[in-house]
C-alpha cells in the first residue's frame, strides 16, 4: 500500500522532527553535553529550515523516518504488548482468581443478568442535568 506523498508531508516531517530535535539539543546543552547538543541541534535546525524553505528536499529522510516508525509499531504491537499482557494481566487475573474476585459476575448462580432500575432515574429532574 503506497500513499501519494505531498509537499505538506515533508514539511510536516521537517518542522515537527526538527523542533523536537532542537528541544532535545537544548536539554542536552543545559545538562552539560555540548557535543551531543551540537549534533542534534544542527540536524534539527537543518530539518526545520529545510521544512520551512524547500520541503521536497526531505523526501528521502521522511521516507526513512516512516519506515522506521512502521518497524517500531511492529515491535510495539508484538513484543511490548505481549510483555505487558504477561507481566500485568496474567498476575492480576491470578490474584483475582485466588481471592475469588469476580468483576464480571460470571459465577453468580442467582444472578439473572438484570440489575434493578435505580430510583434516581425515575425522577424527571435527573434528566435535566445529565452531566
mmCIF file with all atom_site columns, N, CA, C and O in Angstrom, residues 23 40 95:
data_model
loop_
_atom_site.group_PDB
_atom_site.id
_atom_site.type_symbol
_atom_site.label_atom_id
_atom_site.label_alt_id
_atom_site.label_comp_id
_atom_site.label_asym_id
_atom_site.label_entity_id
_atom_site.label_seq_id
_atom_site.pdbx_PDB_ins_code
_atom_site.Cartn_x
_atom_site.Cartn_y
_atom_site.Cartn_z
_atom_site.occupancy
_atom_site.B_iso_or_equiv
_atom_site.pdbx_formal_charge
_atom_site.auth_seq_id
_atom_site.auth_comp_id
_atom_site.auth_asym_id
_atom_site.auth_atom_id
_atom_site.pdbx_PDB_model_num
ATOM 1  N N  . UNK A 1 23 ? 14.687 20.896  20.595 1.00 0.00 ? 23 UNK A N  1
ATOM 2  C CA . UNK A 1 23 ? 14.336 20.888  22.021 1.00 0.00 ? 23 UNK A CA 1
ATOM 3  C C  . UNK A 1 23 ? 15.219 19.912  22.795 1.00 0.00 ? 23 UNK A C  1
ATOM 4  O O  . UNK A 1 23 ? 15.680 20.215  23.906 1.00 0.00 ? 23 UNK A O  1
ATOM 5  N N  . UNK A 1 40 ? 22.702 17.136  17.488 1.00 0.00 ? 40 UNK A N  1
ATOM 6  C CA . UNK A 1 40 ? 21.238 17.129  17.392 1.00 0.00 ? 40 UNK A CA 1
ATOM 7  C C  . UNK A 1 40 ? 20.693 18.495  17.001 1.00 0.00 ? 40 UNK A C  1
ATOM 8  O O  . UNK A 1 40 ? 19.721 18.592  16.247 1.00 0.00 ? 40 UNK A O  1
ATOM 9  N N  . UNK A 1 95 ? -4.210 -13.359 40.842 1.00 0.00 ? 95 UNK A N  1
ATOM 10 C CA . UNK A 1 95 ? -4.566 -12.888 42.186 1.00 0.00 ? 95 UNK A CA 1
ATOM 11 C C  . UNK A 1 95 ? -6.082 -12.830 42.345 1.00 0.00 ? 95 UNK A C  1
ATOM 12 O O  . UNK A 1 95 ? -6.628 -13.233 43.377 1.00 0.00 ? 95 UNK A O  1
#
